[in-house]
XYZ file of C-alpha atoms in Angstrom:
611
model
C -18.038 69.684 -44.377
C -14.717 68.504 -42.933
C -14.711 65.836 -40.173
C -13.640 68.402 -37.597
C -16.368 70.863 -38.555
C -18.859 68.001 -38.626
C -17.694 67.052 -35.151
C -18.289 70.567 -33.904
C -21.760 70.477 -35.459
C -22.488 67.297 -33.549
C -20.888 68.172 -30.228
C -22.668 71.478 -30.103
C -25.760 69.433 -29.336
C -24.131 67.001 -26.889
C -26.238 66.316 -23.810
C -28.925 68.872 -24.443
C -30.371 67.998 -21.057
C -27.313 69.466 -19.360
C -27.365 72.761 -21.276
C -29.212 75.853 -20.029
C -32.772 75.889 -21.308
C -34.859 79.021 -21.599
C -38.083 78.628 -19.675
C -39.989 80.537 -22.366
C -38.737 78.250 -25.191
C -41.003 75.185 -25.278
C -39.140 73.648 -28.248
C -35.804 73.680 -26.423
C -37.491 72.356 -23.290
C -39.047 69.480 -25.257
C -35.722 68.561 -26.871
C -33.901 68.678 -23.546
C -36.499 66.428 -21.931
C -36.267 64.001 -24.841
C -32.467 63.922 -24.556
C -32.625 63.159 -20.856
C -35.168 60.388 -21.399
C -33.273 58.636 -24.213
C -29.700 58.894 -22.867
C -29.840 55.791 -20.608
C -30.779 53.612 -23.594
C -27.750 54.544 -25.712
C -24.451 52.662 -25.277
C -20.956 52.540 -26.697
C -19.708 49.224 -28.118
C -16.236 48.065 -29.066
C -14.096 45.051 -29.874
C -10.711 45.456 -28.151
C -7.786 43.873 -29.969
C -5.906 40.982 -28.356
C -3.784 42.001 -25.373
C -5.205 45.509 -25.160
C -6.440 46.688 -21.756
C -10.163 47.327 -21.764
C -9.829 50.515 -19.726
C -7.294 51.945 -22.209
C -9.468 51.489 -25.317
C -9.158 54.717 -27.367
C -12.308 56.538 -28.429
C -11.574 55.882 -32.117
C -12.248 52.182 -31.704
C -15.742 52.477 -30.215
C -19.054 52.569 -31.981
C -22.618 52.965 -30.769
C -25.620 50.827 -29.952
C -28.939 51.004 -28.123
C -31.027 48.814 -25.845
C -33.963 47.052 -27.528
C -35.050 44.851 -24.597
C -34.845 45.493 -20.829
C -33.247 42.067 -20.348
C -30.026 43.433 -21.860
C -30.451 42.991 -25.617
C -28.521 45.633 -27.533
C -28.675 46.393 -31.253
C -25.634 47.734 -33.070
C -24.147 47.802 -36.547
C -21.639 45.700 -38.463
C -19.805 48.974 -39.095
C -19.238 49.331 -35.330
C -18.567 45.601 -34.746
C -16.832 44.289 -37.869
C -15.455 41.045 -36.380
C -18.103 38.287 -36.025
C -17.891 36.507 -32.679
C -15.045 38.653 -31.333
C -15.013 39.778 -27.697
C -17.348 42.757 -27.406
C -17.502 45.385 -24.661
C -20.480 47.588 -23.816
C -20.153 50.963 -22.092
C -23.399 52.223 -20.524
C -24.250 55.887 -20.085
C -23.735 55.636 -16.305
C -20.158 54.399 -16.797
C -20.866 50.670 -16.303
C -18.699 48.407 -18.454
C -19.962 44.977 -19.473
C -18.860 42.043 -21.616
C -21.504 41.176 -24.225
C -22.302 37.996 -26.103
C -23.060 38.239 -29.817
C -26.358 36.466 -30.506
C -26.129 36.925 -34.263
C -25.643 39.337 -37.128
C -27.402 40.035 -40.408
C -24.981 41.554 -42.946
C -27.828 42.366 -45.345
C -29.229 44.843 -42.832
C -25.897 45.748 -41.189
C -27.342 44.620 -37.841
C -25.659 42.915 -34.854
C -27.621 41.744 -31.799
C -25.803 41.563 -28.433
C -26.811 40.262 -25.017
C -25.289 41.413 -21.716
C -26.017 40.945 -18.002
C -26.451 44.334 -16.333
C -27.983 42.993 -13.109
C -30.998 45.259 -13.563
C -33.560 46.079 -16.239
C -32.281 48.509 -18.861
C -34.323 51.260 -20.505
C -35.204 50.081 -24.021
C -36.117 52.080 -27.124
C -39.114 51.014 -29.253
C -38.740 50.439 -33.001
C -41.056 52.261 -35.389
C -43.184 49.891 -37.480
C -43.356 52.105 -40.548
C -41.068 54.265 -42.629
C -40.640 57.896 -41.583
C -41.776 60.741 -43.803
C -39.366 62.907 -45.730
C -39.077 66.257 -43.942
C -39.926 65.052 -40.456
C -37.582 65.885 -37.584
C -34.975 63.265 -36.726
C -32.295 63.045 -34.062
C -29.123 60.927 -34.213
C -27.782 59.633 -30.879
C -24.500 57.929 -30.174
C -20.856 58.020 -29.250
C -19.170 60.118 -31.972
C -15.501 60.780 -31.260
C -15.811 59.039 -27.879
C -18.316 61.452 -26.329
C -19.764 58.644 -24.201
C -16.628 56.671 -23.423
C -14.559 59.784 -22.678
C -17.049 62.270 -21.212
C -19.965 59.983 -20.290
C -22.267 62.092 -22.417
C -24.449 60.816 -25.218
C -24.179 63.043 -28.297
C -27.376 64.329 -29.910
C -27.602 65.841 -33.391
C -30.802 67.345 -34.717
C -31.858 67.255 -38.365
C -34.590 66.025 -40.686
C -35.250 62.983 -42.820
C -33.968 64.288 -46.137
C -34.756 61.244 -48.279
C -35.766 57.587 -48.430
C -34.299 55.628 -51.323
C -32.628 52.414 -52.392
C -28.910 52.533 -51.706
C -27.069 51.239 -54.770
C -23.358 51.768 -55.206
C -21.969 53.788 -52.320
C -19.174 54.112 -49.797
C -19.787 51.274 -47.374
C -21.296 47.796 -47.384
C -25.039 48.386 -46.936
C -27.263 47.988 -49.996
C -30.997 48.363 -49.619
C -33.692 50.773 -48.530
C -32.078 53.707 -46.685
C -33.257 56.632 -44.563
C -31.126 59.697 -45.277
C -30.788 62.417 -42.648
C -29.226 65.830 -42.281
C -28.447 65.034 -38.626
C -24.666 64.864 -38.300
C -23.232 61.338 -38.391
C -19.551 60.922 -37.534
C -17.113 58.108 -36.636
C -18.363 56.478 -33.471
C -22.037 57.178 -34.304
C -22.390 54.013 -36.371
C -24.758 51.543 -34.724
C -26.638 54.235 -32.818
C -30.329 55.065 -33.208
C -31.982 57.672 -35.388
C -35.157 58.661 -33.503
C -38.262 60.767 -34.018
C -39.643 63.299 -31.538
C -41.664 60.582 -29.807
C -38.474 58.695 -28.972
C -39.138 55.856 -31.411
C -36.204 54.477 -33.386
C -36.720 55.128 -37.098
C -33.295 53.941 -38.246
C -30.062 52.153 -37.355
C -27.220 54.542 -38.227
C -24.749 53.000 -40.691
C -21.383 53.998 -42.124
C -22.553 53.846 -45.754
C -22.639 57.100 -47.705
C -24.134 57.935 -51.083
C -21.291 59.059 -53.354
C -23.264 62.055 -54.596
C -24.950 63.329 -51.410
C -22.602 62.730 -48.454
C -25.337 62.735 -45.837
C -25.959 60.331 -42.958
C -27.660 57.008 -43.748
C -29.672 54.675 -41.524
C -31.257 51.269 -42.068
C -35.046 51.724 -41.622
C -36.193 50.434 -38.230
C -39.391 49.138 -39.829
C -37.234 46.509 -41.550
C -35.496 45.406 -38.362
C -38.355 43.977 -36.284
C -38.310 40.624 -38.051
C -34.513 40.659 -38.175
C -34.335 40.997 -34.368
C -36.676 38.053 -33.889
C -34.625 35.937 -36.299
C -31.341 36.816 -34.582
C -32.791 36.273 -31.118
C -34.021 32.795 -32.126
C -30.829 31.942 -34.021
C -32.523 31.894 -37.426
C -30.901 33.354 -40.558
C -32.693 36.511 -41.630
C -34.459 36.421 -44.995
C -34.065 38.665 -48.023
C -36.918 39.901 -50.158
C -37.691 38.335 -53.552
C -39.352 40.143 -56.445
C -40.877 37.003 -57.987
C -42.317 38.249 -61.277
C -45.619 36.364 -61.190
C -46.459 37.230 -57.592
C -45.599 40.886 -58.161
C -47.914 41.189 -61.146
C -45.147 41.392 -63.733
C -45.502 39.705 -67.108
C -43.090 38.400 -69.688
C -42.115 41.303 -71.938
C -42.460 44.015 -69.275
C -39.544 46.455 -69.199
C -38.560 47.776 -65.746
C -37.199 51.311 -66.026
C -36.813 52.328 -62.367
C -37.264 51.128 -58.793
C -38.443 53.804 -56.341
C -37.375 56.433 -58.867
C -33.853 55.004 -59.247
C -33.150 54.238 -62.912
C -32.383 50.645 -63.869
C -29.986 50.205 -66.767
C -30.109 46.413 -66.926
C -30.880 43.135 -65.181
C -27.615 43.173 -63.234
C -28.333 46.633 -61.798
C -31.870 45.590 -60.844
C -30.391 42.684 -58.901
C -27.918 44.958 -57.120
C -30.677 47.367 -56.110
C -32.748 44.594 -54.520
C -29.873 43.005 -52.595
C -30.509 43.547 -48.913
C -34.121 44.701 -49.254
C -36.098 42.366 -46.974
C -39.376 40.641 -47.630
C -42.461 42.712 -46.889
C -40.925 45.909 -48.311
C -43.309 47.998 -50.445
C -41.713 49.274 -53.664
C -42.948 51.084 -56.757
C -41.663 49.947 -60.155
C -41.696 52.268 -63.158
C -42.234 50.051 -66.176
C -43.485 49.837 -69.742
C -46.047 47.260 -70.881
C -47.372 47.117 -74.440
C -45.961 50.569 -75.113
C -47.680 52.158 -72.103
C -45.763 53.574 -69.133
C -47.084 52.307 -65.785
C -46.389 52.563 -62.067
C -46.668 49.121 -60.426
C -46.721 48.835 -56.598
C -45.196 45.552 -55.403
C -44.501 43.894 -52.067
C -41.376 41.762 -51.911
C -42.096 38.196 -50.902
C -39.915 35.505 -49.304
C -36.927 34.599 -51.442
C -36.263 30.950 -52.302
C -32.917 29.741 -50.960
C -30.933 30.469 -54.102
C -27.589 28.746 -54.148
C -26.435 29.421 -57.711
C -26.956 32.788 -59.354
C -27.036 31.426 -62.882
C -23.542 29.983 -62.403
C -21.196 28.411 -59.944
C -19.504 30.874 -57.592
C -16.180 29.750 -59.013
C -15.397 27.380 -61.870
C -17.238 26.757 -65.119
C -20.547 28.342 -66.034
C -23.593 26.068 -66.214
C -26.331 28.660 -66.591
C -28.937 27.513 -64.063
C -30.603 29.018 -61.019
C -31.078 26.483 -58.224
C -33.432 26.373 -55.240
C -32.357 24.728 -51.988
C -35.367 22.809 -50.647
C -33.947 21.382 -47.398
C -34.042 17.839 -46.099
C -35.976 15.176 -47.986
C -35.434 16.699 -51.438
C -34.225 14.555 -54.317
C -31.789 16.297 -56.601
C -30.916 19.930 -57.252
C -34.146 21.673 -58.320
C -33.672 24.011 -61.306
C -35.477 27.305 -60.618
C -34.451 28.980 -63.871
C -32.265 28.495 -66.948
C -30.113 31.163 -68.576
C -30.990 31.433 -72.281
C -28.208 30.224 -74.566
C -26.256 28.847 -71.595
C -24.807 25.323 -71.528
C -27.784 23.965 -69.594
C -30.318 25.515 -71.975
C -28.485 24.141 -75.011
C -28.524 20.700 -73.399
C -32.321 20.877 -73.049
C -32.516 21.432 -69.271
C -35.669 23.296 -68.206
C -37.128 24.978 -65.136
C -38.492 22.277 -62.826
C -35.883 19.657 -63.778
C -33.808 18.024 -61.053
C -30.096 17.387 -61.447
C -29.593 14.018 -59.746
C -25.957 13.428 -60.608
C -23.036 15.425 -62.028
C -20.267 13.241 -63.398
C -19.622 10.584 -60.776
C -20.991 12.701 -57.941
C -24.550 12.412 -56.599
C -26.234 15.821 -56.204
C -29.032 15.407 -53.644
C -29.438 19.188 -53.410
C -28.325 22.447 -54.946
C -25.380 22.911 -52.605
C -23.958 19.546 -53.687
C -24.162 20.550 -57.350
C -22.436 23.838 -56.590
C -19.558 21.988 -54.918
C -19.091 19.886 -58.044
C -19.187 22.909 -60.353
C -16.694 24.854 -58.240
C -14.082 22.222 -59.053
C -14.739 22.249 -62.803
C -13.099 24.977 -64.904
C -14.607 26.323 -68.100
C -14.273 23.788 -70.904
C -14.960 20.799 -68.647
C -17.108 18.135 -70.291
C -19.731 17.042 -67.802
C -22.497 14.439 -67.903
C -25.578 15.289 -65.828
C -28.332 12.870 -64.896
C -31.538 14.899 -65.014
C -35.001 13.969 -63.745
C -38.232 15.349 -65.175
C -41.775 14.236 -64.287
C -40.607 10.777 -63.249
C -38.297 10.344 -66.265
C -34.512 10.370 -66.114
C -31.986 11.251 -68.782
C -28.227 11.727 -69.085
C -27.167 14.875 -70.921
C -23.662 15.857 -71.859
C -22.520 19.460 -71.930
C -19.420 21.616 -71.810
C -19.133 24.251 -69.067
C -18.593 27.721 -70.473
C -16.836 30.866 -69.371
C -18.998 33.102 -67.184
C -20.576 35.661 -69.532
C -19.862 39.319 -69.051
C -22.784 41.563 -68.186
C -22.413 43.647 -71.301
C -21.166 41.981 -74.453
C -19.567 44.368 -76.960
C -21.522 44.977 -80.123
C -19.680 44.295 -83.351
C -21.667 46.920 -85.265
C -23.176 50.109 -83.815
C -26.729 51.116 -84.758
C -27.009 54.417 -86.585
C -29.866 56.947 -86.561
C -28.258 59.846 -88.379
C -29.112 62.590 -85.864
C -26.998 65.415 -84.465
C -27.630 67.433 -81.287
C -26.257 70.676 -79.844
C -25.735 70.380 -76.078
C -27.717 68.219 -73.671
C -31.218 68.975 -74.936
C -32.649 66.166 -77.127
C -33.572 68.678 -79.853
C -32.427 67.606 -83.308
C -29.892 70.040 -84.732
C -28.933 68.079 -87.834
C -30.322 65.141 -89.817
C -27.985 63.112 -92.029
C -29.373 63.195 -95.594
C -30.590 59.781 -96.636
C -30.020 58.360 -93.150
C -32.528 56.304 -91.135
C -33.976 59.346 -89.331
C -34.291 61.296 -92.580
C -36.155 58.396 -94.219
C -38.529 58.233 -91.230
C -39.418 61.926 -91.603
C -37.533 63.440 -88.654
C -36.488 67.086 -89.151
C -34.150 69.566 -87.510
C -35.955 71.199 -84.580
C -37.869 68.051 -83.612
C -37.582 67.001 -79.974
C -37.079 63.311 -79.222
C -39.210 62.524 -76.149
C -39.096 58.727 -76.133
C -37.071 55.926 -77.710
C -38.187 52.298 -77.539
C -40.605 52.938 -74.620
C -37.912 54.830 -72.712
C -38.213 58.515 -71.843
C -35.559 60.821 -73.220
C -34.648 63.780 -71.016
C -31.145 64.399 -72.361
C -29.499 63.778 -75.694
C -27.343 61.084 -74.064
C -30.482 59.104 -73.151
C -31.007 58.339 -76.823
C -27.918 56.130 -76.918
C -29.102 54.273 -73.822
C -32.416 53.499 -75.497
C -30.573 51.950 -78.453
C -28.357 49.796 -76.253
C -28.314 46.180 -77.382
C -29.955 46.899 -80.753
C -28.384 46.161 -84.122
C -28.597 47.630 -87.607
C -31.690 46.444 -89.432
C -33.900 46.479 -86.327
C -36.921 48.762 -86.178
C -37.160 51.141 -83.229
C -40.000 53.487 -82.271
C -39.237 57.158 -81.632
C -41.783 59.563 -80.164
C -41.132 62.977 -81.684
C -42.545 66.361 -80.671
C -42.954 69.054 -83.331
C -44.696 72.405 -82.770
C -46.603 71.035 -79.773
C -47.728 67.864 -81.555
C -46.349 64.411 -80.770
C -46.077 61.481 -83.125
C -44.534 58.000 -82.975
C -42.290 57.143 -85.897
C -40.728 53.793 -86.760
C -37.077 54.030 -87.747
C -35.067 51.192 -89.276
C -31.586 51.449 -87.755
C -28.703 51.736 -90.159
C -24.974 51.128 -89.953
C -22.659 53.795 -88.543
C -20.369 55.343 -91.169
C -17.075 53.500 -91.495
C -18.446 50.207 -90.211
C -19.329 47.164 -92.273
C -22.919 46.053 -92.268
C -23.535 42.815 -90.442
C -23.582 39.736 -92.639
C -26.670 37.674 -91.941
C -26.077 34.051 -91.141
C -27.056 31.670 -93.966
C -30.333 29.863 -93.384
C -29.999 26.290 -92.164
C -30.472 23.592 -94.809
C -33.930 22.044 -94.907
C -34.218 18.818 -92.944
C -34.031 15.587 -94.892
C -37.122 13.503 -94.275
C -36.695 9.761 -94.832
C -40.034 7.973 -95.089
C -40.439 5.099 -92.665
C -41.725 1.718 -93.867
C -45.274 0.922 -92.842
C -45.341 -0.619 -89.362
C -46.028 -4.300 -89.102
C -49.370 -5.271 -87.688
C -48.919 -7.333 -84.555
C -51.449 -10.161 -84.468
C -53.928 -9.785 -81.650
C -53.876 -12.478 -78.977
C -56.977 -14.594 -78.639
C -59.765 -13.243 -76.475
C -60.002 -14.477 -72.920
C -57.776 -13.950 -69.914
C -54.528 -13.375 -71.834
C -52.827 -10.109 -70.935
C -53.247 -7.288 -73.444
C -51.076 -4.149 -73.603
C -52.837 -2.408 -76.496
C -50.005 -1.217 -78.764
C -48.688 -1.874 -82.249
C -44.927 -2.332 -82.437
C -41.962 -2.432 -84.747
C -38.263 -2.994 -84.208
C -36.440 0.071 -82.867
C -33.067 1.078 -84.268
C -30.411 0.218 -81.719
C -32.601 -2.326 -79.963
C -35.968 -2.382 -78.245
C -39.586 -2.299 -79.387
C -40.833 0.967 -80.888
C -44.448 1.849 -80.048
C -46.177 2.865 -83.283
C -49.733 3.224 -82.005
C -51.515 3.166 -78.633
C -55.107 1.964 -78.590
C -57.666 4.132 -76.847
C -58.666 2.863 -73.396
C -55.917 0.246 -73.361
C -53.561 -0.646 -70.507
C -50.776 1.184 -72.331
C -52.777 4.425 -72.565
C -53.744 4.184 -68.884
C -50.055 3.797 -67.945
C -49.054 6.843 -70.006
C -47.261 5.083 -72.847
C -47.178 7.172 -76.035
C -46.465 6.564 -79.696
C -42.735 6.961 -80.255
C -41.747 5.437 -76.903
C -39.203 2.613 -77.025
C -39.643 -0.306 -74.610
C -36.151 -1.591 -73.705
C -36.959 -3.849 -70.752
C -39.946 -5.951 -69.689
C -40.229 -7.971 -66.479
C -36.548 -7.399 -65.816
C -35.426 -8.755 -69.198
C -33.813 -6.667 -71.969
C -35.824 -6.279 -75.168
C -33.929 -6.691 -78.422
C -36.839 -6.232 -80.833
C -40.613 -6.215 -81.086
C -40.838 -10.032 -81.160
C -38.888 -10.208 -77.902
C -41.448 -7.996 -76.147
C -44.361 -9.945 -77.599
C -42.839 -13.179 -76.340
C -42.561 -11.848 -72.775
C -46.031 -10.275 -72.710
C -47.696 -13.368 -74.182
C -47.088 -15.183 -70.894
C -48.968 -12.537 -68.903
C -52.596 -12.682 -67.850
C -55.137 -9.914 -67.520
C -54.561 -8.112 -64.225
C -50.874 -9.033 -64.020
C -48.487 -6.194 -63.209
C -45.529 -6.010 -65.586
C -42.620 -3.630 -65.053
C -41.475 -1.923 -68.252
C -38.535 0.386 -68.896
C -39.205 3.038 -71.558
C -37.119 5.657 -73.303
C -38.601 8.802 -74.820
C -36.459 11.329 -76.701
C -33.450 10.265 -74.654
C -35.300 10.163 -71.310
C -35.599 6.891 -69.407
C -38.395 5.803 -67.066
C -39.459 2.727 -65.067
C -43.173 2.037 -65.390
C -45.477 -0.582 -63.846
C -48.330 -1.576 -66.176
C -51.428 -3.555 -65.201
C -52.175 -5.770 -68.174
C -55.659 -5.474 -69.638
C -58.003 -7.866 -71.387
C -58.616 -7.732 -75.112
C -62.222 -7.271 -76.081
C -63.608 -10.287 -77.932
C-alpha cells in the first residue's frame, strides 16, 4: 500500500464520533462512543527547530502521544521525539498548546515521558498489564499527517492484532517484543496508543517495520508499566537477562529458536534479546541430550554489563564485566571468552582485575577506559585478585574476533538434492553418506539435533563442523525413521586437514628428598607445623603441612613458597626458621606466600608443638 492510499485508509476513520451513525448498528455506535471517550487523551507532540515559530510548525514534524496521568504526564515515542532534552511542544485535542518537560527516555523501549502544566486534570488512558491476543480487535489513535494539529481531529484506524513476536532486524531502532497490527500506522502516528475495545492501551505505536511484513508495530504496554515508574523517578530502566542457570538451561543445551524465531548463533540470540525487559515470558525451542524440548523462561534482572566480551573500542581482552556500584574492589569478571587473551592468561569467572598497567581499576568502567586506549597488540600487565590472593599476569590484547570465522576445509556428505525438498536424489559412491547407508529417496529430517525442512537447512546443521567429525542424521525411509552416524569427509578439490602434531611428553626431573627440619623443643616455643626446603629463586618452599597445625589452620598448602615473615624477606628455609624460632605459642606472625604465581598476605597464630 502506498503512503497516500494508507493515509486514505486511516483518514476514512478519522473522528468516528463526528460521522453519522446508524441507530440500528450497535457496532458502529460502540466504536463512535469509544472514539469520543478516548479523543481527549490523545495529543500531538513535536520538537520545533531553532528559530521556527511554534504556530507555523508543519504537520510533517509532529508525532503523537497520550496522557498516562491526570497531572499532565504524557507518554510518547523516540521516533516522534528523536532529540533528547530538546524543547518539546504538546498540542491537545481541544487546541491547547503547551511546553513540556522531558522527564526521561528509555531507548530500549522507544519510550519518552513528558510532563506539562495544563492547569486542569487531563483524561488519562490506562495501560494493559498483559499481552493482547492475536486476532483481537485493536485501534490505533494519533496524529497521522497532521490530523490533530491541522484539523483538531484525532485519527482512528481499526484493525486486529496480527502477531506478537520478537523484532530482530527491521526498519527502525526498536528491537524486542512487538505487537503487530493491521490498523493503519502512518507518519505522525508514532508515539500514539494502540488500544483495545475497552479503551486500554495495549501498545505504544513505533516507527519500526518488519522487512518482510510491512505492518504497524507497537511496543507492548505490559512492558511499559515499570518503565514509566523508572522514568518518573529518574531511574534508568532495566533490560531483561536470560541467565542460563536461573532459566533452567544447562551447559551443552542448544537453543534453536526464541518464540518461534530461529536462532542461527550466539550473536543472533543476543540481538533478539536486546530491549526485552525483565519479567518477560519467553519460550525457547532447544535440544538437550538429543531430545527436542520447549522451555518456558522468565527474563530476570540483568547485571550491569559494561564490557561485552571486549572493550567498545581498542584491543580485545575477552572478558565480561559486572558493574557492582560503590564499595566494590576491582572489576569483577562475570565471564571469560574461551581462547581469548584473558582465558589464555588464566583469568577466570569471579576474578577481580585490580590494576591494568599503571592504572588502578576499582570497577569495570575504569577497566574499560584503560582498554579503549589500547590497540590490538598492546602488551598489558593486569593485577588480578582471586579468593584473597593477588597475581600479576601479562597478556597481549588481540583483534576483536569476527562472529563467523571462515572454515579452511568444508565438510562433505556426498548428497545431492533436486529442488528445496530434503529428499536425497543422488548419493556419491564411496562418500560419507554412502558408507553410512543413505540411499536415493531417503528424506533427511534432522541433522545434529536440528530439524531439516528444506535442503538448504542441511548446510546450516553442518555449520562449524570439520572433516573427520561424526554427525548424526535422522533419515526417513518408507515411513520408518532411523538415526545414522556419518563421518564427514573432505569436499572434492580440497586438501584434507593436516592434524597438528601431538605435544612432546613433559620432562619430569625428580626432586631431591626434602630435608627434615629439626623440631623445636616442647614448651611455649611457637610451632608452625611444616617441613621446608629452599625454593628456587628465593624463599622457603613448603614440602609438607602437618595435620591440625597452625599452618593447616591458616590455609597454607604444600607447594606454597613463604617469601616474607614478620616483615622481613626470606632468602631460604633457614632464614624462615631463624625468624620463627623467636616466636612463642599464641604469637601472630604475618607471612607473605606465593602459590602458582599468586601472592597473598596471611596472619598466622603460632601453635605449640606436642611434647
